[in-house]
Amino acid sequence: MGDTEVLFTLGFIAFLLLFSAFFSGSETALMSSSKPKLHKMAKEGNAKAERVNKVTSDPERLLSTILLGNNLVNIGASALTTGVFIKLFGESGIAVATLIMTFLVLIFAEIIPKTLASRSPEKHSLWIAIPMNALLYILKPFTVFIQLIANGVLRLMGIKPNDSGNFDEDDVRGAIGMGLEEGVLEKGEHRMLDSVMKLDEMTVADVMIHRRDMEMLNAETPIEEIYRILSTKPVHSRLPLWKGDKDNIIGILLVKDFFKAHYFMKEQGKDFSIEDVMQEPYFVPETVLLNDQMLEFQTQRKHMAVVVDEYGDIQGVLTLEDILEEIVGDILDEHDIVKTHYRMDRDNTITVTGQFPVRDANKEFGWSLPEEEDAVTLAGFIVENLGRIPELGETVELYGIEFKVIMKRKQGITKLRATIIKSEVTEDDSSNNDNLNKENSENS
């Protein structure tokens, strides 16, 4: 082998290593690019970002193309290098070629290009997408064949090929959580976004005002008495009306409509019935998801719904404001009475009411109590896990938190003192809680 031929071969090997570096960098850049960021760029009219989205729309085909190209150039470079060194050094050239190619491929075709690509993947993806788009078409017959073989092997192993997209709701949740950790989102912003994502998991029963706390009016009350009640104490802008029995809701009274009617009828010296100004009641099942109900409020142009169970019994009321408060927190006006549900004590304990919702406790205190259980409030959560109503002064440890019952009304828990025992729940804690639930289930 002459010097010219050796130089030409070495130059071609360098060219193949350059292609190997391109494929390695492309894999890192395209696979680690932020899809939301590229989607935003494409929406703003960036044609290159649109091309990247098109290239990465089928990740399996893209990965097959990159790996096929990378292996072809690496194997080709290794074969040529081995041939050159065998000509130069004989049989010992195989070992020398292996060592040299391992070093060159590892450093110049893997580590360096992947490191550079990982530092600003979106920026590199914008220009990589152009040649990669061409390679996708050129190598398509081969990649389709490779994918068929790979999918067939996966099916033989009992694994179904992934036909779904590689970006789902969990990615959004992860991005929201990462945004808080990285300081991109404030705590309030994170809470609102996280609450929006949970709207399709929560039902109206989770946020409704329970029938025990409902403010209602008897439709048979004299008009002047209703006027006195509405004029002398703070009330909501809408109130359910019952007749004969509190389970018989006959309408919804808009307070402003009542005052308007009262003023004009008074001016004209006429009487009117409360049923003349009320609106028809709007009933919804307690199992409706919050995001669906919010859309229904908009469609029906309603602000209040009466929540019923499967038997048609009244369970509570839900307003549009209740759903909005689930997202942004409590919305108070100048007439609302501020109710404090908890107090942070100096000894790192928390005094909290039994009616405080579990989901709100997780948000406020950073707890990780399970929200998928039937219980909505902390009192219900403790009773459900304990399998009985705890005594006054009794202490219960659940999910790394020690709850002490410090106030009861009849058989209901009205106030608790919570102490964090551990920052995280260990597997043993979880196992103990599961065993407690199992024992309670067996005893019941």
Tab-separated table of C-alpha atoms in Angstrom:
chain	number	residue	atom	x	y	z
A	1	MET	CA	0.000	0.000	0.000
A	2	GLY	CA	1.598	3.276	-1.136
A	3	ASP	CA	1.883	6.454	0.913
A	4	THR	CA	-0.750	8.216	-1.196
A	5	GLU	CA	-3.204	5.379	-0.761
A	6	VAL	CA	-2.572	5.322	3.010
A	7	LEU	CA	-3.120	9.071	3.292
A	8	PHE	CA	-6.275	8.864	1.206
A	9	THR	CA	-7.612	6.023	3.391
A	10	LEU	CA	-6.776	7.896	6.597
A	11	GLY	CA	-8.526	10.983	5.220
A	12	PHE	CA	-11.616	8.928	4.395
A	13	ILE	CA	-11.521	7.430	7.916
A	14	ALA	CA	-11.455	10.972	9.335
A	15	PHE	CA	-14.430	11.819	7.101
A	16	LEU	CA	-16.357	8.809	8.472
A	17	LEU	CA	-15.500	9.817	12.049
A	18	LEU	CA	-16.872	13.264	11.277
A	19	PHE	CA	-20.132	11.654	10.169
A	20	SER	CA	-20.121	9.532	13.336
A	21	ALA	CA	-19.799	12.707	15.404
A	22	PHE	CA	-22.713	14.198	13.460
A	23	PHE	CA	-24.960	11.207	14.185
A	24	SER	CA	-23.989	11.125	17.888
A	25	GLY	CA	-24.590	14.844	18.337
A	26	SER	CA	-27.849	14.631	16.393
A	27	GLU	CA	-29.161	11.898	18.664
A	28	THR	CA	-28.483	13.966	21.789
A	29	ALA	CA	-29.737	17.265	20.359
A	30	LEU	CA	-32.955	15.963	18.814
A	31	MET	CA	-33.871	13.604	21.653
A	32	SER	CA	-33.207	16.071	24.480
A	33	SER	CA	-34.692	19.199	22.888
A	34	SER	CA	-37.554	20.801	24.800
A	35	LYS	CA	-40.746	19.994	22.915
A	36	PRO	CA	-42.733	22.836	24.521
A	37	LYS	CA	-39.992	25.324	23.595
A	38	LEU	CA	-39.831	24.121	19.980
A	39	HIS	CA	-43.628	24.119	19.761
A	40	LYS	CA	-43.675	27.735	20.951
A	41	MET	CA	-40.999	28.708	18.397
A	42	ALA	CA	-42.962	26.999	15.620
A	43	LYS	CA	-46.150	28.814	16.641
A	44	GLU	CA	-44.235	32.090	16.397
A	45	GLY	CA	-43.385	31.328	12.772
A	46	ASN	CA	-39.951	29.730	13.055
A	47	ALA	CA	-39.767	27.392	10.021
A	48	LYS	CA	-36.669	25.612	11.346
A	49	ALA	CA	-38.449	24.736	14.594
A	50	GLU	CA	-41.372	23.413	12.562
A	51	ARG	CA	-38.934	21.197	10.654
A	52	VAL	CA	-37.489	19.872	13.934
A	53	ASN	CA	-40.998	19.015	15.149
A	54	LYS	CA	-41.636	17.140	11.912
A	55	VAL	CA	-38.369	15.207	12.177
A	56	THR	CA	-39.000	14.208	15.810
A	57	SER	CA	-42.678	13.344	15.296
A	58	ASP	CA	-41.757	9.659	14.832
A	59	PRO	CA	-39.013	9.039	17.427
A	60	GLU	CA	-38.638	5.327	16.636
A	61	ARG	CA	-37.975	5.971	12.957
A	62	LEU	CA	-35.626	8.844	13.827
A	63	LEU	CA	-33.655	6.697	16.270
A	64	SER	CA	-33.435	3.844	13.763
A	65	THR	CA	-32.054	6.225	11.129
A	66	ILE	CA	-29.461	7.691	13.503
A	67	LEU	CA	-28.309	4.309	14.785
A	68	LEU	CA	-28.165	2.833	11.277
A	69	GLY	CA	-26.070	5.713	9.986
A	70	ASN	CA	-23.835	5.774	13.053
A	71	ASN	CA	-23.138	2.053	12.951
A	72	LEU	CA	-22.434	2.103	9.193
A	73	VAL	CA	-19.790	4.832	9.489
A	74	ASN	CA	-18.243	3.406	12.669
A	75	ILE	CA	-17.977	-0.107	11.248
A	76	GLY	CA	-16.656	1.275	7.964
A	77	ALA	CA	-14.045	3.410	9.745
A	78	SER	CA	-12.980	0.477	11.934
A	79	ALA	CA	-12.665	-1.871	8.951
A	80	LEU	CA	-10.557	0.596	6.969
A	81	THR	CA	-8.339	1.363	9.964
A	82	THR	CA	-7.787	-2.321	10.637
A	83	GLY	CA	-6.851	-2.897	6.989
A	84	VAL	CA	-4.317	-0.030	7.026
A	85	PHE	CA	-2.651	-1.163	10.242
A	86	ILE	CA	-2.467	-4.802	9.140
A	87	LYS	CA	-0.621	-3.622	6.008
A	88	LEU	CA	1.726	-1.543	8.156
A	89	PHE	CA	2.289	-3.767	11.207
A	90	GLY	CA	1.036	-7.215	10.262
A	91	GLU	CA	-1.183	-9.226	12.582
A	92	SER	CA	-0.339	-6.977	15.547
A	93	GLY	CA	-1.998	-4.127	13.647
A	94	ILE	CA	-5.432	-5.513	14.637
A	95	ALA	CA	-4.798	-4.743	18.313
A	96	VAL	CA	-3.320	-1.336	17.497
A	97	ALA	CA	-6.261	-0.445	15.238
A	98	THR	CA	-8.743	-1.525	17.924
A	99	LEU	CA	-7.099	0.656	20.576
A	100	ILE	CA	-6.785	3.687	18.307
A	101	MET	CA	-10.344	3.465	16.944
A	102	THR	CA	-11.789	2.954	20.426
A	103	PHE	CA	-10.030	6.123	21.588
A	104	LEU	CA	-10.984	8.170	18.511
A	105	VAL	CA	-14.641	7.072	18.453
A	106	LEU	CA	-15.077	7.497	22.208
A	107	ILE	CA	-13.532	10.970	22.413
A	108	PHE	CA	-14.193	12.618	19.047
A	109	ALA	CA	-17.327	10.792	17.873
A	110	GLU	CA	-19.175	10.318	21.149
A	111	ILE	CA	-18.184	12.397	24.188
A	112	ILE	CA	-17.315	15.726	22.513
A	113	PRO	CA	-20.275	15.957	20.073
A	114	LYS	CA	-22.799	14.753	22.665
A	115	THR	CA	-21.461	17.163	25.278
A	116	LEU	CA	-21.682	20.093	22.876
A	117	ALA	CA	-25.167	19.093	21.719
A	118	SER	CA	-26.467	18.717	25.273
A	119	ARG	CA	-25.521	22.280	26.203
A	120	SER	CA	-27.993	23.894	23.807
A	121	PRO	CA	-30.001	21.103	22.135
A	122	GLU	CA	-32.669	23.375	20.601
A	123	LYS	CA	-30.058	25.575	18.937
A	124	HIS	CA	-28.237	22.596	17.405
A	125	SER	CA	-31.479	20.871	16.412
A	126	LEU	CA	-32.455	23.790	14.193
A	127	TRP	CA	-29.618	23.119	11.730
A	128	ILE	CA	-29.353	19.351	12.295
A	129	ALA	CA	-32.966	18.887	11.180
A	130	ILE	CA	-32.143	19.868	7.583
A	131	PRO	CA	-29.698	17.034	6.748
A	132	MET	CA	-31.506	14.643	9.078
A	133	ASN	CA	-34.754	15.168	7.190
A	134	ALA	CA	-32.976	14.119	3.984
A	135	LEU	CA	-31.455	11.053	5.658
A	136	LEU	CA	-34.888	9.984	6.907
A	137	TYR	CA	-36.074	9.701	3.298
A	138	ILE	CA	-32.852	8.179	1.911
A	139	LEU	CA	-32.631	5.467	4.571
A	140	LYS	CA	-36.397	4.919	4.898
A	141	PRO	CA	-36.461	1.468	3.173
A	142	PHE	CA	-33.757	0.200	5.515
A	143	THR	CA	-35.208	1.740	8.704
A	144	VAL	CA	-38.680	0.361	7.933
A	145	PHE	CA	-37.160	-3.109	7.553
A	146	ILE	CA	-35.194	-2.701	10.795
A	147	GLN	CA	-38.280	-1.505	12.675
A	148	LEU	CA	-40.290	-4.496	11.441
A	149	ILE	CA	-37.645	-6.890	12.763
A	150	ALA	CA	-37.298	-5.018	16.075
A	151	ASN	CA	-41.063	-4.868	16.623
A	152	GLY	CA	-41.382	-8.544	15.776
A	153	VAL	CA	-38.750	-9.458	18.376
A	154	LEU	CA	-40.482	-7.243	20.950
A	155	ARG	CA	-43.799	-8.984	20.302
A	156	LEU	CA	-42.133	-12.386	20.743
A	157	MET	CA	-40.896	-11.136	24.121
A	158	GLY	CA	-44.453	-10.084	25.020
A	159	ILE	CA	-43.742	-6.370	24.701
A	160	LYS	CA	-46.072	-4.235	22.628
A	161	PRO	CA	-44.423	-1.563	20.472
A	162	ASN	CA	-45.183	1.947	21.702
A	163	ASP	CA	-47.588	3.561	19.239
A	164	SER	CA	-48.460	6.485	21.512
A	165	GLY	CA	-46.750	9.852	21.518
A	166	ASN	CA	-43.744	10.515	23.727
A	167	PHE	CA	-45.211	13.637	25.319
A	168	ASP	CA	-48.141	13.327	27.715
A	169	GLU	CA	-49.718	14.815	30.832
A	170	ASP	CA	-46.964	13.452	33.066
A	171	ASP	CA	-44.434	15.521	31.096
A	172	VAL	CA	-46.473	18.659	31.762
A	173	ARG	CA	-46.692	17.842	35.474
A	174	GLY	CA	-42.956	17.172	35.558
A	175	ALA	CA	-42.218	20.482	33.821
A	176	ILE	CA	-44.379	22.330	36.368
A	177	GLY	CA	-42.586	20.662	39.279
A	178	MET	CA	-39.183	21.314	37.719
A	179	GLY	CA	-40.142	24.941	37.140
A	180	LEU	CA	-40.612	25.403	40.898
A	181	GLU	CA	-37.364	23.626	41.770
A	182	GLU	CA	-35.355	25.617	39.216
A	183	GLY	CA	-36.855	28.935	40.325
A	184	VAL	CA	-38.624	29.572	37.010
A	185	LEU	CA	-42.029	29.468	38.724
A	186	GLU	CA	-42.995	31.155	41.970
A	187	LYS	CA	-44.737	29.049	44.609
A	188	GLY	CA	-48.097	30.669	43.824
A	189	GLU	CA	-47.693	30.096	40.084
A	190	HIS	CA	-46.763	26.470	40.671
A	191	ARG	CA	-49.800	25.964	42.895
A	192	MET	CA	-52.168	27.408	40.289
A	193	LEU	CA	-50.753	25.367	37.408
A	194	ASP	CA	-50.719	22.190	39.492
A	195	SER	CA	-54.333	22.819	40.535
A	196	VAL	CA	-55.397	23.273	36.911
A	197	MET	CA	-53.864	19.900	36.055
A	198	LYS	CA	-55.849	18.263	38.870
A	199	LEU	CA	-59.229	19.553	37.705
A	200	ASP	CA	-59.747	16.425	35.611
A	201	GLU	CA	-59.121	14.215	38.663
A	202	MET	CA	-61.412	15.946	41.170
A	203	THR	CA	-65.200	15.771	41.339
A	204	VAL	CA	-67.674	18.424	42.419
A	205	ALA	CA	-68.081	16.507	45.705
A	206	ASP	CA	-64.444	17.360	46.534
A	207	VAL	CA	-64.977	21.131	46.551
A	208	MET	CA	-68.700	21.657	47.122
A	209	ILE	CA	-70.125	23.377	50.196
A	210	HIS	CA	-71.547	20.514	52.240
A	211	ARG	CA	-75.269	20.608	53.011
A	212	ARG	CA	-74.373	21.038	56.687
A	213	ASP	CA	-72.795	24.424	55.867
A	214	MET	CA	-75.272	25.546	53.198
A	215	GLU	CA	-77.001	28.911	53.614
A	216	MET	CA	-80.592	28.602	52.387
A	217	LEU	CA	-83.864	30.486	52.605
A	218	ASN	CA	-87.345	29.153	53.234
A	219	ALA	CA	-89.467	30.192	50.250
A	220	GLU	CA	-92.492	30.452	52.570
A	221	THR	CA	-90.863	33.151	54.694
A	222	PRO	CA	-92.679	36.518	54.382
A	223	ILE	CA	-91.110	38.939	51.909
A	224	GLU	CA	-90.375	41.599	54.511
A	225	GLU	CA	-88.672	39.040	56.747
A	226	ILE	CA	-86.507	37.939	53.819
A	227	TYR	CA	-85.720	41.606	53.154
A	228	ARG	CA	-84.673	42.058	56.780
A	229	ILE	CA	-82.452	38.960	56.710
A	230	LEU	CA	-80.727	39.932	53.483
A	231	SER	CA	-80.278	43.528	54.622
A	232	THR	CA	-78.889	42.935	58.095
A	233	LYS	CA	-76.321	40.166	57.689
A	234	PRO	CA	-73.680	39.244	55.111
A	235	VAL	CA	-74.987	36.704	52.635
A	236	HIS	CA	-73.871	35.189	49.370
A	237	SER	CA	-74.988	36.692	46.084
A	238	ARG	CA	-77.051	33.535	45.414
A	239	LEU	CA	-79.043	31.443	47.849
A	240	PRO	CA	-80.962	28.171	47.359
A	241	LEU	CA	-84.665	28.308	48.205
A	242	TRP	CA	-86.455	25.385	49.875
A	243	LYS	CA	-90.118	24.766	50.465
A	244	GLY	CA	-91.732	22.379	52.903
A	245	ASP	CA	-88.498	20.441	53.453
A	246	LYS	CA	-84.854	21.443	53.170
A	247	ASP	CA	-84.306	18.610	50.704
A	248	ASN	CA	-86.895	20.205	48.408
A	249	ILE	CA	-84.890	22.896	46.599
A	250	ILE	CA	-87.309	24.815	44.374
A	251	GLY	CA	-85.067	27.586	43.063
A	252	ILE	CA	-82.031	29.856	43.321
A	253	LEU	CA	-82.483	33.432	44.517
A	254	LEU	CA	-80.194	36.157	43.177
A	255	VAL	CA	-80.010	38.690	45.991
A	256	LYS	CA	-79.709	41.662	43.629
A	257	ASP	CA	-82.836	40.538	41.738
A	258	PHE	CA	-84.734	40.361	45.022
A	259	PHE	CA	-83.732	43.890	46.077
A	260	LYS	CA	-84.567	45.235	42.627
A	261	ALA	CA	-88.002	43.602	42.677
A	262	HIS	CA	-88.621	44.724	46.257
A	263	TYR	CA	-87.802	48.351	45.382
A	264	PHE	CA	-90.034	48.554	42.294
A	265	MET	CA	-92.956	46.714	43.884
A	266	LYS	CA	-92.690	48.936	46.941
A	267	GLU	CA	-92.800	51.992	44.694
A	268	GLN	CA	-95.924	50.690	42.984
A	269	GLY	CA	-97.516	49.491	46.220
A	270	LYS	CA	-97.783	45.928	44.967
A	271	ASP	CA	-96.945	42.590	46.521
A	272	PHE	CA	-94.836	39.884	44.909
A	273	SER	CA	-93.874	36.303	45.596
A	274	ILE	CA	-90.330	35.080	46.061
A	275	GLU	CA	-91.050	32.511	43.357
A	276	ASP	CA	-91.597	35.360	40.885
A	277	VAL	CA	-87.938	36.409	41.024
A	278	MET	CA	-86.154	33.115	41.647
A	279	GLN	CA	-84.321	31.114	38.972
A	280	GLU	CA	-84.833	27.453	38.241
A	281	PRO	CA	-82.457	25.237	40.279
A	282	TYR	CA	-79.580	23.616	38.421
A	283	PHE	CA	-78.835	20.082	39.685
A	284	VAL	CA	-75.600	18.178	39.022
A	285	PRO	CA	-74.398	14.710	40.149
A	286	GLU	CA	-71.656	14.639	42.768
A	287	THR	CA	-69.473	12.506	40.477
A	288	VAL	CA	-69.001	15.126	37.716
A	289	LEU	CA	-65.367	16.123	37.159
A	290	LEU	CA	-64.483	19.727	37.965
A	291	ASN	CA	-63.141	20.590	34.508
A	292	ASP	CA	-66.361	19.297	32.912
A	293	GLN	CA	-68.496	21.212	35.399
A	294	MET	CA	-66.622	24.447	34.788
A	295	LEU	CA	-67.366	24.127	31.068
A	296	GLU	CA	-71.005	23.367	31.893
A	297	PHE	CA	-71.231	26.506	34.001
A	298	GLN	CA	-70.037	28.486	30.985
A	299	THR	CA	-72.361	26.701	28.563
A	300	GLN	CA	-75.435	26.919	30.819
A	301	ARG	CA	-74.520	30.464	31.926
A	302	LYS	CA	-74.929	29.408	35.541
A	303	HIS	CA	-72.932	30.272	38.640
A	304	MET	CA	-74.457	27.894	41.196
A	305	ALA	CA	-75.414	24.236	41.088
A	306	VAL	CA	-77.157	22.016	43.631
A	307	VAL	CA	-75.179	18.794	44.079
A	308	VAL	CA	-77.116	15.538	44.445
A	309	ASP	CA	-76.094	11.915	44.964
A	310	GLU	CA	-77.213	8.863	42.989
A	311	TYR	CA	-80.499	8.781	44.931
A	312	GLY	CA	-81.280	12.437	44.240
A	313	ASP	CA	-80.604	13.544	47.820
A	314	ILE	CA	-79.086	16.989	48.328
A	315	GLN	CA	-75.388	16.808	49.180
A	316	GLY	CA	-74.387	20.455	48.915
A	317	VAL	CA	-73.953	23.363	46.537
A	318	LEU	CA	-71.187	24.282	44.129
A	319	THR	CA	-70.446	27.694	42.660
A	320	LEU	CA	-68.168	28.797	39.869
A	321	GLU	CA	-66.200	30.681	42.495
A	322	ASP	CA	-65.546	27.417	44.363
A	323	ILE	CA	-63.836	26.007	41.260
A	324	LEU	CA	-61.842	29.192	40.678
A	325	GLU	CA	-60.723	29.172	44.327
A	326	GLU	CA	-59.430	25.659	43.797
A	327	ILE	CA	-57.053	27.178	41.228
A	328	VAL	CA	-56.103	30.590	42.651
A	329	GLY	CA	-56.860	30.128	46.351
A	330	ASP	CA	-59.498	31.827	48.484
A	331	ILE	CA	-61.228	34.791	46.852
A	332	LEU	CA	-62.370	37.194	49.548
A	333	ASP	CA	-64.308	40.417	49.180
A	334	GLU	CA	-64.901	43.166	51.724
A	335	HIS	CA	-67.936	41.375	53.155
A	336	ASP	CA	-66.415	37.931	53.592
A	337	ILE	CA	-65.531	36.779	57.086
A	338	VAL	CA	-61.956	35.477	57.179
A	339	LYS	CA	-61.856	31.979	58.675
A	340	THR	CA	-58.472	30.625	59.727
A	341	HIS	CA	-58.351	26.860	59.315
A	342	TYR	CA	-54.857	26.408	60.747
A	343	ARG	CA	-52.170	27.985	62.903
A	344	MET	CA	-48.429	27.383	62.656
A	345	ASP	CA	-47.101	26.992	66.205
A	346	ARG	CA	-43.579	27.818	67.382
A	347	ASP	CA	-42.737	24.227	68.299
A	348	ASN	CA	-43.037	23.197	64.602
A	349	THR	CA	-46.533	21.839	65.140
A	350	ILE	CA	-49.660	22.819	63.219
A	351	THR	CA	-53.062	23.312	64.813
A	352	VAL	CA	-55.641	22.641	62.128
A	353	THR	CA	-59.398	22.147	61.943
A	354	GLY	CA	-60.777	18.700	61.240
A	355	GLN	CA	-62.725	20.067	58.272
A	356	PHE	CA	-59.575	21.265	56.489
A	357	PRO	CA	-59.418	19.433	53.114
A	358	VAL	CA	-56.615	16.902	52.649
A	359	ARG	CA	-55.619	18.382	49.268
A	360	ASP	CA	-55.315	21.877	50.798
A	361	ALA	CA	-53.180	20.502	53.627
A	362	ASN	CA	-50.835	18.910	51.083
A	363	LYS	CA	-50.538	22.234	49.254
A	364	GLU	CA	-50.097	24.427	52.329
A	365	PHE	CA	-47.791	22.223	54.385
A	366	GLY	CA	-45.987	20.181	51.711
A	367	TRP	CA	-47.473	16.914	52.968
A	368	SER	CA	-47.947	13.818	50.828
A	369	LEU	CA	-51.190	12.408	52.175
A	370	PRO	CA	-53.030	10.285	49.572
A	371	GLU	CA	-55.843	12.269	47.953
A	372	GLU	CA	-57.417	9.384	46.047
A	373	GLU	CA	-59.162	8.005	49.133
A	374	ASP	CA	-62.864	8.574	49.817
A	375	ALA	CA	-62.257	11.013	52.683
A	376	VAL	CA	-62.063	14.703	51.746
A	377	THR	CA	-61.225	16.307	55.107
A	378	LEU	CA	-58.435	15.565	57.591
A	379	ALA	CA	-61.000	14.332	60.126
A	380	GLY	CA	-62.483	11.928	57.591
A	381	PHE	CA	-58.999	10.838	56.511
A	382	ILE	CA	-58.050	9.885	60.074
A	383	VAL	CA	-61.325	8.048	60.718
A	384	GLU	CA	-61.051	6.169	57.412
A	385	ASN	CA	-57.484	5.026	58.076
A	386	LEU	CA	-58.085	4.240	61.748
A	387	GLY	CA	-61.355	2.393	61.104
A	388	ARG	CA	-63.040	4.087	64.076
A	389	ILE	CA	-63.581	7.506	65.651
A	390	PRO	CA	-60.543	8.406	67.803
A	391	GLU	CA	-60.968	9.549	71.390
A	392	LEU	CA	-60.211	13.065	72.620
A	393	GLY	CA	-56.485	13.353	73.251
A	394	GLU	CA	-55.675	10.228	71.212
A	395	THR	CA	-52.608	10.340	68.960
A	396	VAL	CA	-52.526	8.709	65.531
A	397	GLU	CA	-49.454	8.387	63.292
A	398	LEU	CA	-50.158	8.318	59.543
A	399	TYR	CA	-47.757	8.771	56.621
A	400	GLY	CA	-44.995	10.303	58.734
A	401	ILE	CA	-47.324	12.770	60.505
A	402	GLU	CA	-48.516	12.531	64.100
A	403	PHE	CA	-52.108	13.739	64.579
A	404	LYS	CA	-53.466	14.457	68.055
A	405	VAL	CA	-57.197	15.029	68.569
A	406	ILE	CA	-57.448	18.159	70.743
A	407	MET	CA	-61.121	19.047	70.249
A	408	LYS	CA	-64.311	17.141	69.427
A	409	ARG	CA	-67.954	18.089	69.020
A	410	LYS	CA	-70.228	15.151	69.682
A	411	GLN	CA	-68.542	12.410	67.608
A	412	GLY	CA	-66.879	14.746	65.102
A	413	ILE	CA	-63.211	15.791	65.162
A	414	THR	CA	-63.109	19.590	65.137
A	415	LYS	CA	-59.446	20.364	65.857
A	416	LEU	CA	-56.145	18.526	65.455
A	417	ARG	CA	-52.502	19.131	66.289
A	418	ALA	CA	-50.141	17.814	63.617
A	419	THR	CA	-46.424	17.144	64.073
A	420	ILE	CA	-44.065	16.104	61.281
A	421	ILE	CA	-42.175	13.003	62.352
A	422	LYS	CA	-40.225	12.387	59.143
A	423	SER	CA	-39.667	14.498	56.062
A	424	GLU	CA	-40.523	11.563	53.807
A	425	VAL	CA	-42.592	8.420	54.198
A	426	THR	CA	-40.416	5.321	54.033
A	427	GLU	CA	-41.496	2.022	52.509
A	428	ASP	CA	-41.930	0.665	56.049
A	429	ASP	CA	-44.284	3.545	56.920
A	430	SER	CA	-46.298	2.912	53.780
A	431	SER	CA	-46.395	-0.797	54.545
A	432	ASN	CA	-47.555	-0.102	58.101
A	433	ASN	CA	-50.339	2.172	56.850
A	434	ASP	CA	-51.414	-0.460	54.326
A	435	ASN	CA	-51.448	-3.103	57.062
A	436	LEU	CA	-53.506	-0.802	59.298
A	437	ASN	CA	-56.035	-0.273	56.502
A	438	LYS	CA	-56.147	-4.028	55.857
A	439	GLU	CA	-56.736	-4.829	59.540
A	440	ASN	CA	-59.490	-2.216	59.777
A	441	SER	CA	-61.131	-3.645	56.653
A	442	GLU	CA	-61.033	-7.163	58.095
A	443	ASN	CA	-62.411	-5.994	61.451
A	444	SER	CA	-65.269	-4.175	59.772
